[in-house]
CSV table of C-alpha atoms in Angstrom, one decimal:
chain,number,residue,atom,x,y,z
A,1,MET,CA,-46.7,43.1,-23.2
A,2,THR,CA,-48.0,46.4,-24.1
A,3,GLY,CA,-44.8,46.9,-26.2
A,4,ARG,CA,-44.4,49.5,-28.8
A,5,PRO,CA,-47.0,48.9,-31.6
A,6,GLY,CA,-45.9,50.6,-34.8
A,7,ARG,CA,-47.4,53.8,-36.0
A,8,THR,CA,-50.7,53.3,-37.7
A,9,GLY,CA,-49.9,55.6,-40.6
A,10,LYS,CA,-53.6,56.3,-40.9
A,11,SER,CA,-55.7,59.4,-40.5
A,12,GLY,CA,-59.2,60.6,-40.9
A,13,SER,CA,-61.8,57.9,-41.9
A,14,GLN,CA,-59.0,55.4,-42.5
A,15,ALA,CA,-58.1,55.0,-38.8
A,16,SER,CA,-59.9,51.9,-37.5
A,17,ALA,CA,-60.8,50.7,-34.0
A,18,GLY,CA,-57.7,48.6,-34.2
A,19,ASP,CA,-55.6,51.7,-35.0
A,20,LEU,CA,-57.1,53.5,-32.0
A,21,LEU,CA,-56.3,50.5,-29.7
A,22,ALA,CA,-52.7,50.5,-31.0
A,23,LEU,CA,-52.4,54.2,-30.1
A,24,VAL,CA,-53.7,53.5,-26.6
A,25,ARG,CA,-51.5,50.4,-26.0
A,26,SER,CA,-48.4,52.3,-27.1
A,27,GLY,CA,-49.2,55.2,-24.9
A,28,ARG,CA,-49.1,57.6,-27.8
A,29,ALA,CA,-52.7,58.7,-27.3
A,30,VAL,CA,-54.6,57.8,-24.2
A,31,THR,CA,-57.5,60.2,-24.2
A,32,ARG,CA,-60.4,60.8,-26.6
A,33,GLY,CA,-59.0,64.2,-27.4
A,34,ALA,CA,-55.5,62.9,-28.1
A,35,LEU,CA,-57.0,60.2,-30.4
A,36,GLN,CA,-58.8,62.8,-32.3
A,37,GLN,CA,-55.6,64.8,-32.7
A,38,ALA,CA,-53.5,61.8,-33.7
A,39,THR,CA,-56.0,60.5,-36.3
A,40,GLY,CA,-58.0,63.5,-37.5
A,41,LEU,CA,-61.2,61.7,-36.7
A,42,SER,CA,-64.2,63.6,-35.4
A,43,ARG,CA,-65.3,63.3,-31.8
A,44,ALA,CA,-68.3,61.2,-32.8
A,45,THR,CA,-66.3,58.8,-34.9
A,46,VAL,CA,-63.7,58.3,-32.2
A,47,GLY,CA,-66.6,57.6,-29.8
A,48,GLN,CA,-68.2,55.0,-32.1
A,49,ARG,CA,-64.9,53.2,-32.6
A,50,LEU,CA,-64.0,53.2,-29.0
A,51,ASP,CA,-67.5,51.9,-28.1
A,52,ARG,CA,-66.7,48.7,-30.1
A,53,LEU,CA,-63.5,48.2,-28.0
A,54,PHE,CA,-65.4,48.8,-24.8
A,55,ARG,CA,-68.1,46.3,-25.8
A,56,ALA,CA,-65.4,43.7,-26.6
A,57,GLY,CA,-63.9,44.2,-23.1
A,58,TRP,CA,-60.5,45.3,-24.5
A,59,LEU,CA,-60.6,48.9,-23.3
A,60,ARG,CA,-61.4,50.5,-20.0
A,61,GLU,CA,-61.4,54.0,-18.5
A,62,GLY,CA,-58.6,54.8,-16.1
A,63,ALA,CA,-58.1,57.7,-13.7
A,64,GLY,CA,-58.5,61.3,-14.9
A,65,GLY,CA,-55.4,62.8,-16.5
A,66,PRO,CA,-54.1,66.3,-15.8
A,67,VAL,CA,-56.1,69.3,-16.7
A,68,GLY,CA,-54.9,70.6,-20.0
A,69,SER,CA,-56.2,74.2,-19.8
A,70,PRO,CA,-54.7,76.9,-17.6
A,71,LEU,CA,-58.3,77.9,-17.0
A,72,GLY,CA,-59.0,74.7,-15.2
A,73,GLY,CA,-61.9,72.4,-15.9
A,74,ARG,CA,-62.6,68.7,-15.6
A,75,PRO,CA,-59.5,66.4,-16.1
A,76,SER,CA,-59.5,64.2,-19.2
A,77,ILE,CA,-60.5,60.6,-18.6
A,78,THR,CA,-57.6,58.3,-19.7
A,79,LEU,CA,-58.1,55.1,-21.6
A,80,GLU,CA,-56.3,51.8,-20.8
A,81,PHE,CA,-55.9,48.5,-22.5
A,82,ASP,CA,-57.9,46.0,-20.3
A,83,ASP,CA,-55.6,43.0,-19.8
A,84,SER,CA,-58.0,41.2,-17.6
A,85,HIS,CA,-60.3,39.9,-20.4
A,86,ALA,CA,-58.1,37.1,-21.5
A,87,VAL,CA,-54.9,35.1,-20.8
A,88,VAL,CA,-52.2,33.6,-22.9
A,89,LEU,CA,-50.5,30.2,-22.7
A,90,ALA,CA,-46.8,29.8,-23.5
A,91,ALA,CA,-44.4,26.9,-23.6
A,92,ASP,CA,-40.6,26.7,-24.0
A,93,LEU,CA,-39.1,23.4,-25.3
A,94,ASP,CA,-35.5,22.6,-24.7
A,95,THR,CA,-33.8,19.3,-25.7
A,96,ARG,CA,-34.6,17.5,-22.4
A,97,HIS,CA,-36.7,20.0,-20.4
A,98,ALA,CA,-39.7,22.2,-20.9
A,99,ARG,CA,-41.7,24.9,-19.2
A,100,ALA,CA,-45.3,26.0,-19.6
A,101,ALA,CA,-47.1,29.0,-18.2
A,102,VAL,CA,-50.2,31.1,-18.1
A,103,LEU,CA,-49.6,34.8,-18.6
A,104,THR,CA,-51.6,38.0,-18.5
A,105,LEU,CA,-51.8,40.1,-21.7
A,106,THR,CA,-49.2,42.4,-20.2
A,107,GLY,CA,-46.7,39.6,-19.6
A,108,GLU,CA,-47.1,38.7,-15.9
A,109,ILE,CA,-46.7,35.0,-15.3
A,110,LEU,CA,-49.7,33.7,-13.2
A,111,ALA,CA,-48.6,30.1,-12.9
A,112,GLU,CA,-46.0,27.8,-14.5
A,113,HIS,CA,-44.8,24.2,-14.6
A,114,ALA,CA,-41.4,22.9,-15.5
A,115,GLY,CA,-40.4,19.3,-16.0
A,116,THR,CA,-38.6,16.7,-18.1
A,117,LEU,CA,-39.8,16.5,-21.7
A,118,VAL,CA,-37.4,14.9,-24.2
A,119,VAL,CA,-37.7,16.6,-27.7
A,120,GLU,CA,-36.3,13.4,-29.3
A,121,ASP,CA,-39.5,11.6,-28.3
A,122,GLY,CA,-41.1,13.4,-31.2
A,123,PRO,CA,-43.8,16.0,-31.7
A,124,GLU,CA,-46.9,13.8,-31.3
A,125,ALA,CA,-45.9,12.8,-27.7
A,126,VAL,CA,-44.2,16.0,-26.7
A,127,LEU,CA,-47.0,18.3,-27.8
A,128,GLY,CA,-49.7,16.0,-26.4
A,129,GLU,CA,-48.0,16.2,-23.0
A,130,LEU,CA,-47.8,20.0,-23.3
A,131,GLY,CA,-51.6,20.0,-23.7
A,132,ARG,CA,-51.9,18.3,-20.4
A,133,TRP,CA,-49.5,20.8,-18.8
A,134,PHE,CA,-51.6,23.6,-20.1
A,135,GLY,CA,-54.7,22.2,-18.3
A,136,ASP,CA,-52.6,21.9,-15.1
A,137,VAL,CA,-51.3,25.5,-15.1
A,138,LEU,CA,-54.7,26.9,-15.9
A,139,ALA,CA,-56.1,25.2,-12.8
A,140,LYS,CA,-53.1,26.4,-10.8
A,141,ALA,CA,-53.8,30.0,-11.9
A,142,GLY,CA,-57.5,29.7,-11.3
A,143,ARG,CA,-58.3,30.7,-14.9
A,144,ARG,CA,-60.8,29.1,-17.2
A,145,ALA,CA,-59.6,27.5,-20.5
A,146,ALA,CA,-62.3,29.7,-22.3
A,147,GLU,CA,-60.3,32.7,-21.3
A,148,VAL,CA,-57.3,31.7,-23.4
A,149,CYS,CA,-56.9,33.8,-26.5
A,150,GLY,CA,-53.8,32.2,-27.9
A,151,ILE,CA,-50.8,29.9,-27.4
A,152,GLY,CA,-47.1,30.7,-28.0
A,153,LEU,CA,-44.4,27.9,-28.4
A,154,ALA,CA,-40.6,28.3,-28.4
A,155,VAL,CA,-38.6,25.5,-30.0
A,156,PRO,CA,-34.9,24.8,-30.2
A,157,GLY,CA,-34.7,24.9,-34.0
A,158,PRO,CA,-35.5,27.0,-37.1
A,159,VAL,CA,-39.1,27.7,-37.8
A,160,ASP,CA,-40.8,28.7,-41.1
A,161,ARG,CA,-42.8,31.8,-40.1
A,162,GLU,CA,-45.7,31.3,-42.5
A,163,SER,CA,-46.4,27.6,-41.8
A,164,GLY,CA,-45.2,27.5,-38.2
A,165,ARG,CA,-43.4,24.3,-39.0
A,166,VAL,CA,-39.9,23.4,-37.8
A,167,ALA,CA,-37.6,23.4,-40.7
A,168,GLN,CA,-34.6,21.0,-40.9
A,169,PRO,CA,-33.8,21.2,-37.1
A,170,PRO,CA,-30.3,19.7,-36.3
A,171,ILE,CA,-31.4,18.6,-32.7
A,172,MET,CA,-35.1,17.8,-33.2
A,173,PRO,CA,-35.4,14.5,-35.0
A,174,GLY,CA,-38.9,13.8,-36.4
A,175,TRP,CA,-40.0,17.4,-36.2
A,176,ASP,CA,-39.1,18.6,-39.7
A,177,GLY,CA,-42.2,19.8,-41.5
A,178,TYR,CA,-44.5,18.5,-38.8
A,179,ASP,CA,-47.8,20.4,-38.2
A,180,THR,CA,-46.8,21.7,-34.8
A,181,ARG,CA,-49.4,24.4,-34.6
A,182,GLY,CA,-52.2,22.0,-35.5
A,183,ARG,CA,-51.1,19.3,-33.0
A,184,LEU,CA,-50.7,21.7,-30.1
A,185,SER,CA,-54.1,23.3,-30.8
A,186,ARG,CA,-55.7,19.8,-30.7
A,187,ALA,CA,-53.8,18.9,-27.5
A,188,PHE,CA,-55.1,22.1,-25.8
A,189,THR,CA,-58.7,21.2,-26.8
A,190,GLU,CA,-58.3,17.5,-25.8
A,191,HIS,CA,-57.1,18.4,-22.3
A,192,THR,CA,-59.2,21.4,-21.6
A,193,GLY,CA,-62.4,21.0,-23.7
A,194,ALA,CA,-62.0,24.6,-24.9
A,195,PRO,CA,-62.3,25.6,-28.6
A,196,ALA,CA,-59.2,25.9,-30.7
A,197,VAL,CA,-57.2,29.1,-30.4
A,198,PRO,CA,-54.4,30.5,-32.5
A,199,VAL,CA,-51.0,28.9,-32.0
A,200,LEU,CA,-47.7,30.7,-32.9
A,201,VAL,CA,-44.4,29.0,-33.1
A,202,ASP,CA,-40.9,30.5,-33.2
A,203,ASN,CA,-37.3,29.7,-32.4
A,204,ASP,CA,-36.4,29.8,-28.7
A,205,ALA,CA,-33.5,32.3,-29.1
A,206,ASN,CA,-35.8,34.6,-31.1
A,207,LEU,CA,-38.4,34.6,-28.4
A,208,MET,CA,-35.9,34.9,-25.6
A,209,ALA,CA,-34.5,38.0,-27.3
A,210,TYR,CA,-38.0,39.4,-27.8
A,211,GLY,CA,-38.9,38.9,-24.2
A,212,GLU,CA,-35.6,40.3,-22.8
A,213,GLN,CA,-35.6,43.3,-25.2
A,214,ARG,CA,-39.2,44.3,-24.4
A,215,THR,CA,-38.8,43.8,-20.7
A,216,GLY,CA,-35.4,45.2,-19.9
A,217,HIS,CA,-34.2,47.1,-23.0
A,218,PRO,CA,-37.2,48.6,-24.8
A,219,ASP,CA,-35.2,51.6,-26.1
A,220,CYS,CA,-32.5,49.5,-27.7
A,221,ALA,CA,-32.9,49.6,-31.5
A,222,ALA,CA,-30.6,46.7,-32.2
A,223,PHE,CA,-30.5,43.9,-29.6
A,224,VAL,CA,-28.8,40.5,-29.9
A,225,LEU,CA,-29.2,37.5,-27.6
A,226,VAL,CA,-27.0,34.4,-27.8
A,227,LYS,CA,-28.3,31.3,-26.1
A,228,VAL,CA,-25.6,28.7,-25.2
A,229,SER,CA,-27.1,25.5,-23.9
A,230,THR,CA,-27.1,22.1,-25.5
A,231,GLY,CA,-26.8,24.0,-28.8
A,232,ILE,CA,-26.0,27.6,-29.7
A,233,GLY,CA,-28.4,30.1,-31.3
A,234,ALA,CA,-29.0,33.8,-31.5
A,235,GLY,CA,-32.0,36.0,-31.6
A,236,VAL,CA,-32.0,39.5,-33.1
A,237,VAL,CA,-34.5,42.3,-32.4
A,238,VAL,CA,-34.3,45.4,-34.6
A,239,ASP,CA,-36.6,48.4,-34.0
A,240,GLY,CA,-38.8,46.3,-31.7
A,241,SER,CA,-39.3,43.4,-34.2
A,242,ILE,CA,-37.7,40.0,-34.4
A,243,TYR,CA,-35.4,39.7,-37.4
A,244,ARG,CA,-35.9,36.2,-38.9
A,245,GLY,CA,-34.3,36.4,-42.3
A,246,VAL,CA,-36.1,35.2,-45.5
A,247,ASP,CA,-37.3,31.8,-44.1
A,248,GLY,CA,-36.6,31.8,-40.4
A,249,GLY,CA,-32.9,30.9,-40.5
A,250,ALA,CA,-31.4,34.1,-39.1
A,251,GLY,CA,-29.4,33.7,-36.0
A,252,ASP,CA,-28.3,30.1,-36.5
A,253,ILE,CA,-24.7,30.9,-35.5
A,254,GLY,CA,-24.1,27.5,-33.9
A,255,HIS,CA,-23.4,26.2,-37.4
A,256,ILE,CA,-20.9,28.8,-38.5
A,257,ARG,CA,-17.7,26.8,-39.3
A,258,VAL,CA,-14.8,27.6,-37.0
A,259,GLY,CA,-12.1,25.4,-38.5
A,260,ALA,CA,-12.3,22.6,-35.9
A,261,GLU,CA,-12.5,18.9,-36.7
A,262,ALA,CA,-15.4,18.0,-34.3
A,263,LEU,CA,-18.5,16.4,-35.8
A,264,CYS,CA,-21.7,18.4,-35.2
A,265,ARG,CA,-25.1,17.0,-34.8
A,266,CYS,CA,-26.1,18.6,-38.0
A,267,GLY,CA,-23.7,16.2,-39.8
A,268,SER,CA,-21.0,18.7,-40.7
A,269,TYR,CA,-17.6,19.1,-39.2
A,270,GLY,CA,-16.2,22.2,-37.5
A,271,CYS,CA,-19.5,24.0,-36.4
A,272,LEU,CA,-19.3,26.4,-33.5
A,273,ALA,CA,-21.8,24.3,-31.6
A,274,ALA,CA,-19.7,21.2,-32.0
A,275,VAL,CA,-16.9,22.8,-29.9
A,276,ALA,CA,-18.4,25.5,-27.8
A,277,SER,CA,-22.0,24.6,-26.8
A,278,GLY,CA,-23.1,23.2,-23.5
A,279,GLY,CA,-23.3,19.8,-25.2
A,280,ALA,CA,-19.7,20.1,-26.4
A,281,VAL,CA,-18.5,21.1,-22.9
A,282,ALA,CA,-20.4,18.2,-21.4
A,283,ARG,CA,-18.8,15.7,-23.8
A,284,ARG,CA,-15.3,17.0,-22.9
A,285,LEU,CA,-16.0,16.8,-19.2
A,286,THR,CA,-17.2,13.2,-19.6
A,287,GLU,CA,-14.0,12.4,-21.5
A,288,ALA,CA,-12.1,13.9,-18.5
A,289,GLY,CA,-13.9,11.7,-16.1
A,290,VAL,CA,-16.6,14.2,-14.9
A,291,PRO,CA,-20.0,12.7,-16.0
A,292,ALA,CA,-22.1,15.3,-17.8
A,293,ALA,CA,-24.9,14.5,-20.3
A,294,SER,CA,-26.1,18.0,-21.4
A,295,GLY,CA,-25.7,21.7,-21.0
A,296,SER,CA,-27.9,21.6,-17.9
A,297,ASP,CA,-25.4,19.3,-16.2
A,298,VAL,CA,-22.6,21.7,-17.1
A,299,ARG,CA,-24.7,24.5,-15.6
A,300,ASP,CA,-25.0,22.6,-12.3
A,301,LEU,CA,-21.2,21.9,-12.2
A,302,LEU,CA,-20.5,25.6,-12.8
A,303,ALA,CA,-22.9,26.6,-10.0
A,304,ALA,CA,-21.0,24.2,-7.7
A,305,GLY,CA,-17.7,25.9,-8.7
A,306,HIS,CA,-16.2,22.9,-10.5
A,307,PRO,CA,-12.8,24.0,-11.8
A,308,GLU,CA,-12.6,21.9,-14.9
A,309,ALA,CA,-16.1,23.0,-15.9
A,310,ALA,CA,-15.1,26.6,-15.4
A,311,ALA,CA,-12.0,26.3,-17.5
A,312,LEU,CA,-13.8,24.6,-20.4
A,313,ALA,CA,-16.7,27.2,-20.2
A,314,ARG,CA,-14.2,30.0,-20.5
A,315,GLU,CA,-12.5,28.3,-23.4
A,316,ALA,CA,-16.0,27.9,-25.0
A,317,GLY,CA,-16.7,31.6,-24.4
A,318,ARG,CA,-13.5,32.5,-26.3
A,319,ARG,CA,-14.7,30.4,-29.3
A,320,VAL,CA,-18.1,32.1,-29.2
A,321,GLY,CA,-16.6,35.6,-28.7
A,322,ASP,CA,-14.5,35.1,-31.8
A,323,VAL,CA,-17.6,34.6,-33.9
A,324,LEU,CA,-19.5,37.3,-32.1
A,325,ALA,CA,-16.9,39.8,-33.1
A,326,THR,CA,-18.2,39.5,-36.7
A,327,VAL,CA,-21.8,39.5,-35.5
A,328,VAL,CA,-21.2,42.8,-33.6
A,329,THR,CA,-19.3,44.4,-36.5
A,330,LEU,CA,-22.1,43.5,-38.9
A,331,LEU,CA,-25.2,44.4,-36.7
A,332,ASN,CA,-23.7,47.1,-34.4
A,333,PRO,CA,-26.1,46.3,-31.5
A,334,GLY,CA,-26.5,48.3,-28.4
A,335,VAL,CA,-26.9,45.2,-26.2
A,336,LEU,CA,-25.4,41.8,-26.5
A,337,MET,CA,-26.9,39.4,-24.1
A,338,ILE,CA,-25.6,36.0,-23.2
A,339,ALA,CA,-28.2,33.5,-22.0
A,340,GLY,CA,-28.6,29.7,-21.5
A,341,ASP,CA,-26.9,27.1,-19.4
A,342,LEU,CA,-23.3,28.4,-19.9
A,343,ALA,CA,-24.2,32.1,-19.2
A,344,GLY,CA,-22.0,32.5,-16.1
A,345,THR,CA,-18.8,34.4,-15.2
A,346,PRO,CA,-16.3,31.9,-16.8
A,347,PHE,CA,-18.1,31.8,-20.2
A,348,LEU,CA,-18.8,35.6,-20.2
A,349,THR,CA,-15.1,36.3,-19.4
A,350,GLY,CA,-14.1,34.2,-22.4
A,351,VAL,CA,-16.6,36.0,-24.7
A,352,ARG,CA,-15.3,39.4,-23.7
A,353,GLU,CA,-11.6,38.5,-24.1
A,354,LEU,CA,-12.0,37.6,-27.8
A,355,LEU,CA,-14.9,40.0,-28.6
A,356,TYR,CA,-13.0,43.1,-27.6
A,357,GLN,CA,-9.8,41.8,-29.1
A,358,ARG,CA,-11.3,41.0,-32.6
A,359,ALA,CA,-14.1,43.5,-33.1
A,360,LEU,CA,-13.6,47.1,-34.3
A,361,PRO,CA,-13.4,49.6,-31.5
A,362,ARG,CA,-16.2,51.6,-33.0
A,363,SER,CA,-18.5,48.5,-33.0
A,364,THR,CA,-18.0,48.0,-29.2
A,365,ALA,CA,-17.8,51.6,-28.0
A,366,ARG,CA,-21.5,51.8,-27.1
A,367,LEU,CA,-22.0,48.0,-26.6
A,368,ASP,CA,-23.3,46.6,-23.3
A,369,VAL,CA,-22.4,42.9,-22.9
A,370,VAL,CA,-24.8,41.5,-20.3
A,371,THR,CA,-26.4,38.3,-19.0
A,372,SER,CA,-30.1,37.4,-19.0
A,373,ARG,CA,-32.5,39.2,-16.7
A,374,LEU,CA,-35.5,36.9,-17.1
A,375,GLY,CA,-33.5,33.7,-17.0
A,376,GLU,CA,-35.5,30.5,-17.8
A,377,ARG,CA,-38.6,32.6,-18.2
A,378,ALA,CA,-37.4,34.7,-21.1
A,379,ALA,CA,-38.8,32.5,-23.9
A,380,LEU,CA,-42.1,32.2,-22.1
A,381,VAL,CA,-42.4,36.0,-21.8
A,382,GLY,CA,-41.4,36.4,-25.5
A,383,ALA,CA,-43.8,33.7,-26.7
A,384,GLY,CA,-46.6,35.4,-24.8
A,385,ALA,CA,-45.7,38.8,-26.2
A,386,LEU,CA,-45.6,37.4,-29.7
A,387,VAL,CA,-49.2,36.1,-29.4
A,388,VAL,CA,-50.5,39.4,-27.9
A,389,GLU,CA,-48.9,41.5,-30.7
A,390,HIS,CA,-50.3,39.2,-33.3
A,391,LEU,CA,-53.9,39.2,-31.9
A,392,TYR,CA,-54.0,42.9,-31.2
A,393,ALA,CA,-52.4,44.2,-34.4
A,394,PRO,CA,-54.9,46.7,-36.0
A,395,ARG,CA,-55.9,44.4,-38.9
A,396,ARG,CA,-56.4,41.4,-36.6
A,397,VAL,CA,-58.4,43.6,-34.2
A,398,GLU,CA,-60.9,44.4,-36.9
A,399,GLU,CA,-61.3,40.8,-37.9
A,400,ARG,CA,-61.8,39.7,-34.3
A,401,LEU,CA,-64.3,42.5,-33.5
A,402,ALA,CA,-66.3,41.5,-36.6
A,403,ALA,CA,-66.3,37.9,-35.4
A,404,LEU,CA,-67.6,39.0,-32.0
A,405,GLY,CA,-70.3,41.0,-33.7
A,406,VAL,CA,-69.3,44.3,-32.2
């Protein structure tokens, strides 16, 4: 989760300890000399600001770097972000299942738990249960609750970034406007006895895209992930940052109208999700005499090579590919990733058939259409990265150092 923190844009006395940490984490400056050169700070000032980071336990000295002078001399000591001083908790909610994990600050999953958790049971019960899961995974990882610096949560609905509240979610009854951050923070404390920590909430497709882009495609300046499970959503990462729109509604492609007559769970007719999601395929399979209640059931049938499921998944892929032709033409991404329960060969084949037929050749000339690398862990990795980037942003670093008294 070291990521690519943005340029500090500061020099001289304006560059803070947080700015220096951002330079080290990004790899742009990893020695004292390089930090002096990047910021214009004096050697003494760099030393003073680095000392605060060392005392907080956020920075450590690594191995000596190469000798910079042709005359020889002592190698420069490199500086490293110390990811051992804290851990992050992350959870990913789907409609009927959830996952929780403990991660290092650089994105390694130390322990995880997956199980049934029905989002329709409401936020009070679901978030309370997640608090219990957090206690369990911390014990499994052998980490203390006091080491947790933050919690990230992925949910299958739109999220208002400022408040962290789910906003008018089509498939999350009872969650609209609920204080998700506050309840999850309390649940963490109730089940671990640890003090409250920051909680960040975002849409699951956004966090899947964030995790996948940072892990497998860090140099891709425009990255799109489409999650097709019980519903359909997309996450967009531009220049290393999640694109959310003005109020968190970006990427909600499942509710683009495609001219069909099917009734969607949002109450409208003709939404893409009503005809091409895992839930829609499950419904058609059930009508054909093959019992399937959700996208996860369709995934199991596809894994078993069920011919009717494969045919319907390919048809759904064509529907989604038709919509993605517009998305690709508008955003011109370098990578289009298909993820979720339907992300297999039949669905991907259908997507490619319509996408390349309908999109402009220039829009697809440098486009890679791929499937998920992280699989069911993508949103966990993305949620953890979101927390780390929030807590170690330069301004936040200064606030946290002041609170620590260093």
